[in-house]
PDB file of C-alpha atoms in Angstrom:
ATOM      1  CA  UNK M   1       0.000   0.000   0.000  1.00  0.00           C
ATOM      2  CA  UNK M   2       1.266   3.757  -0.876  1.00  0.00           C
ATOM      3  CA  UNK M   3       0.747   5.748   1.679  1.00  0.00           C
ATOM      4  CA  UNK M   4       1.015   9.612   1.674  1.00  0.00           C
ATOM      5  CA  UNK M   5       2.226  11.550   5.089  1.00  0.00           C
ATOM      6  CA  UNK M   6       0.632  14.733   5.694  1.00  0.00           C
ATOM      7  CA  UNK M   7       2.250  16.510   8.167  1.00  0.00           C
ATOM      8  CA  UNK M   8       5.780  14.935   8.908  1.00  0.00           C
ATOM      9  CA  UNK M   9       6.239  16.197  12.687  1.00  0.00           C
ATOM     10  CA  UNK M  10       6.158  13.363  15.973  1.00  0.00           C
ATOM     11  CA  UNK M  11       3.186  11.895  14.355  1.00  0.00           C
ATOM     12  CA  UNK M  12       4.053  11.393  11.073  1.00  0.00           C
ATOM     13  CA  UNK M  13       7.460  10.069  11.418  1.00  0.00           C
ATOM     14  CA  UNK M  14       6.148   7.267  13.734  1.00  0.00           C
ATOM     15  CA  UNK M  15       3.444   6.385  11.701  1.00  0.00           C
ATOM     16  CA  UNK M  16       5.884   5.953   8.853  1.00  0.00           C
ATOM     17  CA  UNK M  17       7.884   3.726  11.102  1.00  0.00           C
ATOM     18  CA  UNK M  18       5.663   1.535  11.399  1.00  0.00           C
ATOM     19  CA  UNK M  19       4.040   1.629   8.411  1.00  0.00           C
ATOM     20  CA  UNK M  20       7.490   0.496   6.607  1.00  0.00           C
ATOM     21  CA  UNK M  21       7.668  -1.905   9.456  1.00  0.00           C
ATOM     22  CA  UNK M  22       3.870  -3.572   8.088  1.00  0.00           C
ATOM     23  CA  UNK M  23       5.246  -3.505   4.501  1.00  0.00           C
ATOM     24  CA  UNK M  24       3.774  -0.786   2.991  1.00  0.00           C
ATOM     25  CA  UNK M  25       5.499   2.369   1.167  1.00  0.00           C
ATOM     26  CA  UNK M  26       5.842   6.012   1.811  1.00  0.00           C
ATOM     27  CA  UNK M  27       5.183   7.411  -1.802  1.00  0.00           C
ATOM     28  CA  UNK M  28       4.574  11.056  -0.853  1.00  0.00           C
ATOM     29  CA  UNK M  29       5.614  13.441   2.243  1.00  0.00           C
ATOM     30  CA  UNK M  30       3.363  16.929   2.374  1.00  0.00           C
ATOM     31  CA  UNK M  31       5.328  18.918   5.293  1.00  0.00           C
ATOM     32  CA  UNK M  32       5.846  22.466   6.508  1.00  0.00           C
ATOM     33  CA  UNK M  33       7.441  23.437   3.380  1.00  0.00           C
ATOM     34  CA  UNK M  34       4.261  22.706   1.546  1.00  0.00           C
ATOM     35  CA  UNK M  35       2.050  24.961   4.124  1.00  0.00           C
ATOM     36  CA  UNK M  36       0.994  27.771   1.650  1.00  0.00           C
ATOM     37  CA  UNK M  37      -0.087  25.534  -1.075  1.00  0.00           C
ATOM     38  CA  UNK M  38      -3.454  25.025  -2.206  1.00  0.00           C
ATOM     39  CA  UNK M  39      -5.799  21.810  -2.406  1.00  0.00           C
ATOM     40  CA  UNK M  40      -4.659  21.517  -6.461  1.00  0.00           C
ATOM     41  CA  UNK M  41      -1.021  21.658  -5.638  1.00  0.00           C
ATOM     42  CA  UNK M  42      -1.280  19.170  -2.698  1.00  0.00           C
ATOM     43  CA  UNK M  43      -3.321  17.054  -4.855  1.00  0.00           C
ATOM     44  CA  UNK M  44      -1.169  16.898  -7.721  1.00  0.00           C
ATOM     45  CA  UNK M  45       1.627  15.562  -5.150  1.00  0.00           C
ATOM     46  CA  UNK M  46      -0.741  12.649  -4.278  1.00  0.00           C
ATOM     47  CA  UNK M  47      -1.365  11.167  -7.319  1.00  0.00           C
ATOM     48  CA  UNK M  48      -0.359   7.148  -7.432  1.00  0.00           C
ATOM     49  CA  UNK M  49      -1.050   7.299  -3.741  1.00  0.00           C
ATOM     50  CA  UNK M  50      -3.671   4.314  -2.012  1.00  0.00           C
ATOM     51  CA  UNK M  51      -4.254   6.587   0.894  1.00  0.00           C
ATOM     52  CA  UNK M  52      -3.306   9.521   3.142  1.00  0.00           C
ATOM     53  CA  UNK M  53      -2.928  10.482   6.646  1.00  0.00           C
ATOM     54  CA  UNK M  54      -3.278  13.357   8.143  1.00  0.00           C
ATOM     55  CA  UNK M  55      -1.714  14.528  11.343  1.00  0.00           C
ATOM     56  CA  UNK M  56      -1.510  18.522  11.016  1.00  0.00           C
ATOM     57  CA  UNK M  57      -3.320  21.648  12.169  1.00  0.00           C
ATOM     58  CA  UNK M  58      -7.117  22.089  12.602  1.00  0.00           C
ATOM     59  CA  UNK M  59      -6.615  25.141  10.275  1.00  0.00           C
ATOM     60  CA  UNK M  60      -5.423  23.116   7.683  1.00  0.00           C
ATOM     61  CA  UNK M  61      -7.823  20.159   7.849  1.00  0.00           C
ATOM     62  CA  UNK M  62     -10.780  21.124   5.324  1.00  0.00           C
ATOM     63  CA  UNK M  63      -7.661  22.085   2.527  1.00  0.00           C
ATOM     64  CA  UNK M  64      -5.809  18.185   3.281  1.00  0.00           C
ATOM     65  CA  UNK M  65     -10.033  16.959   2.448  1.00  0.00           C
ATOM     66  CA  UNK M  66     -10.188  18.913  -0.487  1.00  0.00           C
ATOM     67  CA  UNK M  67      -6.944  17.732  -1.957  1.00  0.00           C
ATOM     68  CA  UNK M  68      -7.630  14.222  -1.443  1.00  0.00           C
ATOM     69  CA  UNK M  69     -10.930  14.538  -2.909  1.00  0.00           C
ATOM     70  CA  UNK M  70      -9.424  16.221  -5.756  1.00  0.00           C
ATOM     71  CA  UNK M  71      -7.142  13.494  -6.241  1.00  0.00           C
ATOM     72  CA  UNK M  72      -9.632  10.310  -5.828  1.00  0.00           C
ATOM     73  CA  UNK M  73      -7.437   9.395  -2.627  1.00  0.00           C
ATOM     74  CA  UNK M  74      -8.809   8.180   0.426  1.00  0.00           C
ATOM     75  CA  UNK M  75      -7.911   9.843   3.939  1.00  0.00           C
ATOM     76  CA  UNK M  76      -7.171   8.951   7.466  1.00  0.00           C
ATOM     77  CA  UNK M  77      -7.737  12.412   9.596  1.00  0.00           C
ATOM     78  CA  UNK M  78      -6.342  12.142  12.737  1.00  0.00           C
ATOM     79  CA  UNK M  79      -5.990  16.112  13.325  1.00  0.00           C
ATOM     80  CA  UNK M  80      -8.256  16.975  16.486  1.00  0.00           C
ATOM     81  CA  UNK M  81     -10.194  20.535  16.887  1.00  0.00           C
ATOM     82  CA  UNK M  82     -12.065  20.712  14.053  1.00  0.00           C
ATOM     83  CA  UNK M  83     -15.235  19.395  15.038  1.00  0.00           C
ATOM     84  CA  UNK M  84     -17.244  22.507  14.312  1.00  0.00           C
ATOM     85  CA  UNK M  85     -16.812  22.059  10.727  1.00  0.00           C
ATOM     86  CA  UNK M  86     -17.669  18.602  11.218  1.00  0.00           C
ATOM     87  CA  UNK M  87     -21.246  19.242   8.667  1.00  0.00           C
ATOM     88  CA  UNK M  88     -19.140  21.383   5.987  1.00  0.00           C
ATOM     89  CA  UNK M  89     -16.160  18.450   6.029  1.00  0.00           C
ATOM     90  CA  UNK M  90     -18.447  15.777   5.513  1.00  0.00           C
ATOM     91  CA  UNK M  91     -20.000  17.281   2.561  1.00  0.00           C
ATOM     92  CA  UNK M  92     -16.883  17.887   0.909  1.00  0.00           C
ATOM     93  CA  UNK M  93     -16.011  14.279   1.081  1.00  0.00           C
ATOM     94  CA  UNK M  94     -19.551  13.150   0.311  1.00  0.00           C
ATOM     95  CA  UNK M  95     -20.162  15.341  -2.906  1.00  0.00           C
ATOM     96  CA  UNK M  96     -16.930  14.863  -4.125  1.00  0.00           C
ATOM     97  CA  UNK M  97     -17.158  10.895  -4.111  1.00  0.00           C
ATOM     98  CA  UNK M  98     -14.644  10.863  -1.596  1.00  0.00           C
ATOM     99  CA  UNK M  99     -13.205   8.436   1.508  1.00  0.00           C
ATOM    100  CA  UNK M 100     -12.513   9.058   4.244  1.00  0.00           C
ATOM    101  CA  UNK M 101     -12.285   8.401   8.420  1.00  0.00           C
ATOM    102  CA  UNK M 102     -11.895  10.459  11.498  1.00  0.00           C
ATOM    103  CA  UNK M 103     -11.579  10.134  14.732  1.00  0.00           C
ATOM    104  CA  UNK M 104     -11.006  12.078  18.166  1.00  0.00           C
ATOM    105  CA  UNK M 105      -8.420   9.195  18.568  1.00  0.00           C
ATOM    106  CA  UNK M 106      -7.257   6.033  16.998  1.00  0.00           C
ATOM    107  CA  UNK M 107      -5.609   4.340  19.704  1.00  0.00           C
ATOM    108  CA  UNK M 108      -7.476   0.839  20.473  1.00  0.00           C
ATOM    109  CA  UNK M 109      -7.333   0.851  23.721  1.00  0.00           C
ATOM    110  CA  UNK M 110      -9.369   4.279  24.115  1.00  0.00           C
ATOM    111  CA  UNK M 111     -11.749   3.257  21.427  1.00  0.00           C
ATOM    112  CA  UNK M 112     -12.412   0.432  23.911  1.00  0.00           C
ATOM    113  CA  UNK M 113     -12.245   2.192  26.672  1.00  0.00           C
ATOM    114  CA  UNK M 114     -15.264   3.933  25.016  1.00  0.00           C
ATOM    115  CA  UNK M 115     -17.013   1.319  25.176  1.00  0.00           C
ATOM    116  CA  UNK M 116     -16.464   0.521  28.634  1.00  0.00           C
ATOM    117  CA  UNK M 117     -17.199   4.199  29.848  1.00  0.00           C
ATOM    118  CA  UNK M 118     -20.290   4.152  28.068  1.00  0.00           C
ATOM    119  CA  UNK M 119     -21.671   1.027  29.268  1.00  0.00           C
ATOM    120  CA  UNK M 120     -20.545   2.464  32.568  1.00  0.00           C
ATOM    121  CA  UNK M 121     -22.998   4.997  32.307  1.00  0.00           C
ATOM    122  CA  UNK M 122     -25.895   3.467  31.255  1.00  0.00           C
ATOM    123  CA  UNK M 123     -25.412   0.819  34.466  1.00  0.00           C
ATOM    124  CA  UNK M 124     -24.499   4.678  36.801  1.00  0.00           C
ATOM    125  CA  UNK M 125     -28.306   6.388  34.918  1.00  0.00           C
ATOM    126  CA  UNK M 126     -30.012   4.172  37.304  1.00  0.00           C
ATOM    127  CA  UNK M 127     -28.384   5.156  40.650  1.00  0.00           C
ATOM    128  CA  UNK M 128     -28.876   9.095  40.449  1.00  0.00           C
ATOM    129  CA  UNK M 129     -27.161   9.525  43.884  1.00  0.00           C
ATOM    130  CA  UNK M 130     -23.993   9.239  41.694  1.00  0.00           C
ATOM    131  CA  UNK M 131     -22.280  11.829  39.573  1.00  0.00           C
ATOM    132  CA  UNK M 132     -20.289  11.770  36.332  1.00  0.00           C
ATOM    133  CA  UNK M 133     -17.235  13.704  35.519  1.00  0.00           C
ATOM    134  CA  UNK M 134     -14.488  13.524  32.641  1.00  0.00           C
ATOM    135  CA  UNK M 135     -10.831  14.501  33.258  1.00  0.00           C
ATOM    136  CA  UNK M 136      -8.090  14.625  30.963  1.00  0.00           C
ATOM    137  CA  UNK M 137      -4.385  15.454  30.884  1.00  0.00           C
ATOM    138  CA  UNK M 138      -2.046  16.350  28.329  1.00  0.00           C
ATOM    139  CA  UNK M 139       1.682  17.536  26.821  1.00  0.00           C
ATOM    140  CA  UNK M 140       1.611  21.313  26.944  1.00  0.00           C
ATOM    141  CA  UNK M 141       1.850  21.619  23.393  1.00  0.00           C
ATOM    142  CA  UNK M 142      -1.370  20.253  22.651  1.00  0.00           C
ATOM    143  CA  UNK M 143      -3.410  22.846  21.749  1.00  0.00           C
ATOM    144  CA  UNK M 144      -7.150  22.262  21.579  1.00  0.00           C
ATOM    145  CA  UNK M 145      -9.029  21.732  25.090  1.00  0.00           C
ATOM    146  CA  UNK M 146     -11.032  19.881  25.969  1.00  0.00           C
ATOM    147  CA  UNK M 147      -9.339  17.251  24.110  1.00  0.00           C
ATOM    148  CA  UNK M 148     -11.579  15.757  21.554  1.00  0.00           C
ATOM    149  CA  UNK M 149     -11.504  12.256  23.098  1.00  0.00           C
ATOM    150  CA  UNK M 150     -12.671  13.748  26.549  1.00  0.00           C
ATOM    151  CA  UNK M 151     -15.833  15.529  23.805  1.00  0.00           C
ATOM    152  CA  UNK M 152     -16.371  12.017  22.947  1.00  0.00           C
ATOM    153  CA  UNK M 153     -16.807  10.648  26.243  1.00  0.00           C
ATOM    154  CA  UNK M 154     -19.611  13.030  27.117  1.00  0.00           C
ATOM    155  CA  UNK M 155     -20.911  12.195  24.047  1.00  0.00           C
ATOM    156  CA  UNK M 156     -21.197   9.270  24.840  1.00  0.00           C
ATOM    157  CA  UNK M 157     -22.376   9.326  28.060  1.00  0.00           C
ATOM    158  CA  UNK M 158     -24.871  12.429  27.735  1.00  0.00           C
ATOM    159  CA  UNK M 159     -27.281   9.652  26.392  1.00  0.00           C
ATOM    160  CA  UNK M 160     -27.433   8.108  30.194  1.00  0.00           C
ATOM    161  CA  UNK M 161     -26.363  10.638  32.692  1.00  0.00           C
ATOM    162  CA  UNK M 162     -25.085  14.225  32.822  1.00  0.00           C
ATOM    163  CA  UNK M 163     -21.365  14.355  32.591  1.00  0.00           C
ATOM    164  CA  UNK M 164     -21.076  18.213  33.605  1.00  0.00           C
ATOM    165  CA  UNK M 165     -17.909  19.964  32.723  1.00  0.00           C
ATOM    166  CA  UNK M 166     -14.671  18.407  31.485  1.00  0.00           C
ATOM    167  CA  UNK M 167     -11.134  19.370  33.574  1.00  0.00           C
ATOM    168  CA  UNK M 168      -8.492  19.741  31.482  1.00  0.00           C
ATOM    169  CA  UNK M 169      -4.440  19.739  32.483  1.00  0.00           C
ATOM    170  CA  UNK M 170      -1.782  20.956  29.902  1.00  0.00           C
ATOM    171  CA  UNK M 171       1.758  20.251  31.430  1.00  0.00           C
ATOM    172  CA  UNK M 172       4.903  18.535  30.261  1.00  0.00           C
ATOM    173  CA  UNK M 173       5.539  15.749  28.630  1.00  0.00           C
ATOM    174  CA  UNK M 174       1.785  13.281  29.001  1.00  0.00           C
ATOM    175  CA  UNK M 175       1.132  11.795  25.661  1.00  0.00           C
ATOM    176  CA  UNK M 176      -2.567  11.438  27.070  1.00  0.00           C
ATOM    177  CA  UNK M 177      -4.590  10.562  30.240  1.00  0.00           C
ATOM    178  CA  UNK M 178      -8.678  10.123  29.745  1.00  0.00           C
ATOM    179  CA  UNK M 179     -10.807   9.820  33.367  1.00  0.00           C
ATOM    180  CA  UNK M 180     -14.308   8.915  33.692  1.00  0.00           C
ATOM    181  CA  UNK M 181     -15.478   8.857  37.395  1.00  0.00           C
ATOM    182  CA  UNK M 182     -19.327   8.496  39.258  1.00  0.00           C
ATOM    183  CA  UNK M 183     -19.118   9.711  42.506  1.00  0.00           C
ATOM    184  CA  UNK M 184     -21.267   9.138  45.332  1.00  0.00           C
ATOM    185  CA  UNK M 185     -21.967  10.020  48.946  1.00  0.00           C
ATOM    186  CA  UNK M 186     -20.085   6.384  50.021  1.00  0.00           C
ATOM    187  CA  UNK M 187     -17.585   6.015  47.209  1.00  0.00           C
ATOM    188  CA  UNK M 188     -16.019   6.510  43.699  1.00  0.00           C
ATOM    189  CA  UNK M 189     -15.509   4.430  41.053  1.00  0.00           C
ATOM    190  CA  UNK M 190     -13.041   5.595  38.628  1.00  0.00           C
ATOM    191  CA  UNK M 191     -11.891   4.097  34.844  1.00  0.00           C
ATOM    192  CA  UNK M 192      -9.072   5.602  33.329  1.00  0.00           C
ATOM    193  CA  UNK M 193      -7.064   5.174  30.057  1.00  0.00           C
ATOM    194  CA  UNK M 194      -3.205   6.699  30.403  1.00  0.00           C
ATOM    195  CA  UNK M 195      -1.393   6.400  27.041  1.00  0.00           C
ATOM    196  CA  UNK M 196       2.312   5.337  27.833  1.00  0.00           C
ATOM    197  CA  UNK M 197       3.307   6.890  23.770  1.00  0.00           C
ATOM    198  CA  UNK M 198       1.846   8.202  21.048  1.00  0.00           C
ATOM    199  CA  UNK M 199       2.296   4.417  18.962  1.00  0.00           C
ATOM    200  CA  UNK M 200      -0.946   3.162  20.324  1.00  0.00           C
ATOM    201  CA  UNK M 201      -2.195   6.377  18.022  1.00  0.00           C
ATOM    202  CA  UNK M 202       0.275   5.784  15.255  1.00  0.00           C
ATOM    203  CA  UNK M 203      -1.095   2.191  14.424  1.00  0.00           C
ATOM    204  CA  UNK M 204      -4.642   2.650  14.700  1.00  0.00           C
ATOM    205  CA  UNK M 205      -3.969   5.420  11.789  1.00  0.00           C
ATOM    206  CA  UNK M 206      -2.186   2.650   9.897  1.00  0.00           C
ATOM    207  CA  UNK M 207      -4.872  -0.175  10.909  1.00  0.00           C
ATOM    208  CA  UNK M 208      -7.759   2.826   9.776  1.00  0.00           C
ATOM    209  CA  UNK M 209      -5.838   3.563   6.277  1.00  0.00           C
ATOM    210  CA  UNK M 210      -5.393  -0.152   5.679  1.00  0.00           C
ATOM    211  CA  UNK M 211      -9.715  -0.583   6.093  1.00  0.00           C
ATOM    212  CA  UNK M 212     -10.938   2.456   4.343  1.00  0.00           C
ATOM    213  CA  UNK M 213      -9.096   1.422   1.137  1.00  0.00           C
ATOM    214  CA  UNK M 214     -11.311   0.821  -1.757  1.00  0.00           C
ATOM    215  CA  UNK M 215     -14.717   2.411   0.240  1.00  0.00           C
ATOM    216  CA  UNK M 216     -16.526   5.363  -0.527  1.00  0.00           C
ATOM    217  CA  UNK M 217     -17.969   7.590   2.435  1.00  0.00           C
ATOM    218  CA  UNK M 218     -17.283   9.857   5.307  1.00  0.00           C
ATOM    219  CA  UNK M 219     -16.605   6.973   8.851  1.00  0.00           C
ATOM    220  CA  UNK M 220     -15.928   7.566  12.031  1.00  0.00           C
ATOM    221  CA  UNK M 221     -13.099   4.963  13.091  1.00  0.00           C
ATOM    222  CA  UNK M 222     -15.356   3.568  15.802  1.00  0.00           C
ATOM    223  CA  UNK M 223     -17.329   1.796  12.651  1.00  0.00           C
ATOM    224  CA  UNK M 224     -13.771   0.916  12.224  1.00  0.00           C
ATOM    225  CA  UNK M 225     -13.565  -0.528  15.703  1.00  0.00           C
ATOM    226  CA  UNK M 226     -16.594  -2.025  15.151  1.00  0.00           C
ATOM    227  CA  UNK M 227     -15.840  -4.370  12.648  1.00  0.00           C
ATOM    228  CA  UNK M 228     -12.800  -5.489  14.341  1.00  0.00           C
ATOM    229  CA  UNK M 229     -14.244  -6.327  17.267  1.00  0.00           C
ATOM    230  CA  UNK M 230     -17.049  -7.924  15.462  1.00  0.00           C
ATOM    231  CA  UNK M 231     -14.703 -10.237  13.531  1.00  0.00           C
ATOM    232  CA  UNK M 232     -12.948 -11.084  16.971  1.00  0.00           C
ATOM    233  CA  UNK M 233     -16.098 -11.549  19.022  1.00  0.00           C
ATOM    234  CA  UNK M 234     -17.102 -14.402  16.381  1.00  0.00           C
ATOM    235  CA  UNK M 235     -13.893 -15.998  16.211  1.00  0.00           C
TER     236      UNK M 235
END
């Protein structure tokens, strides 16, 4: 598979790691150098390419979509912040006959740990003595805040209970800590998800590019998740 790197910082260097390390090929690198071009140009560097992934800037998310678009390839957005042009994005990809899959993260362990939290919540709805609350922690040069897997967890659990506001810590070095509590007047429980590196990320971009090859549509990677766990729950 040909994969194209946009955005060649932290991210992108480790997901080419292991990429080359699954077999596939690096046939295209859009970096800081290429910042001031437009959809066209990136699009013309794309061509020959299976797929694309994008670890950049918010700002520069809905140009990266238009580019692939432009040049029929499909894209893995892992770029966070963006989420109020969520409607606009998707009808880029969806007019333009496009691919593509997002996600507020891609490690597996959090998109399980979704799954935990959630059911979590639904089991909490029927105890109202007990409060929700989200916490997360992160590097200092993340940028967007709440961090858009702690927006997913409320998502998630607004359908049972009322998650309130989310606390967010930006310090050092933390690749990423996720907290999902219920307190009550006798005790706490507590689930948490601490990411020891950013690989866990890294390969569930890879795992996403290698699925959304040869589909047409605008996923979230839990449908991604879905299927995966699917295909292991019958085995």
């Amino acid at each position: 598979m040909k994969i194209a790197l946009i955005g060649y910082g932290t991210m992108g260097k480790l997901i080419e790691r292991l990429a080359l390390e699954k077999g596939h090929e690096i046939a295209a690198i859009i970096d800081e150098s290429d910042a001031e071009r437009t959809a066209a140009e990136i699009a013309g560097k794309l061509h020959g390419c299976d797929v694309a992934i994008d670890f950049t800037t918010a700002e520069a998310v809905r140009r990266n979509v238009e580019a692939c678009v432009l040049a029929v390839v499909p894209l893995v957005e892992g770029t966070t912040g963006w989420n109020a042009s969520r409607t606009e994005i998707e009808q880029i990809v969806l007019d333009g006959n496009g691919s593509m899959v997002y996600g507020a993260n891609f490690s597996i362990g959090v998109n399980l740990f979704y799954r935990i939290a959630e059911f979590a919540a639904e089991l909490f709805a029927r105890f109202p003595e007990y409060q929700a609350f989200i916490e997360e922690q992160h590097h200092s040069r993340k940028k967007d805040a709440p961090s858009g897997t702690a927006l997913k967890l409320r998502d998630l659990l607004s359908h049972y209970v009322n998650a309130g506001d989310i606390a967010s810590t930006r310090a050092g070095s933390i690749p990423g800590t996720h907290r999902v509590g219920f307190d009550g007047p006798a005790d706490q429980v507590l689930l948490e998800h601490i990411a020891r590196s950013r690989e866990g990320f890294a390969l569930g971009a890879v795992m996403a590019a290698e699925w959304v090859v040869g589909k047409k549509g605008f996923f979230e990677f839990s449908e991604v998740m879905d299927e995966i766990v699917g295909k292991k729950t019958a085995n």
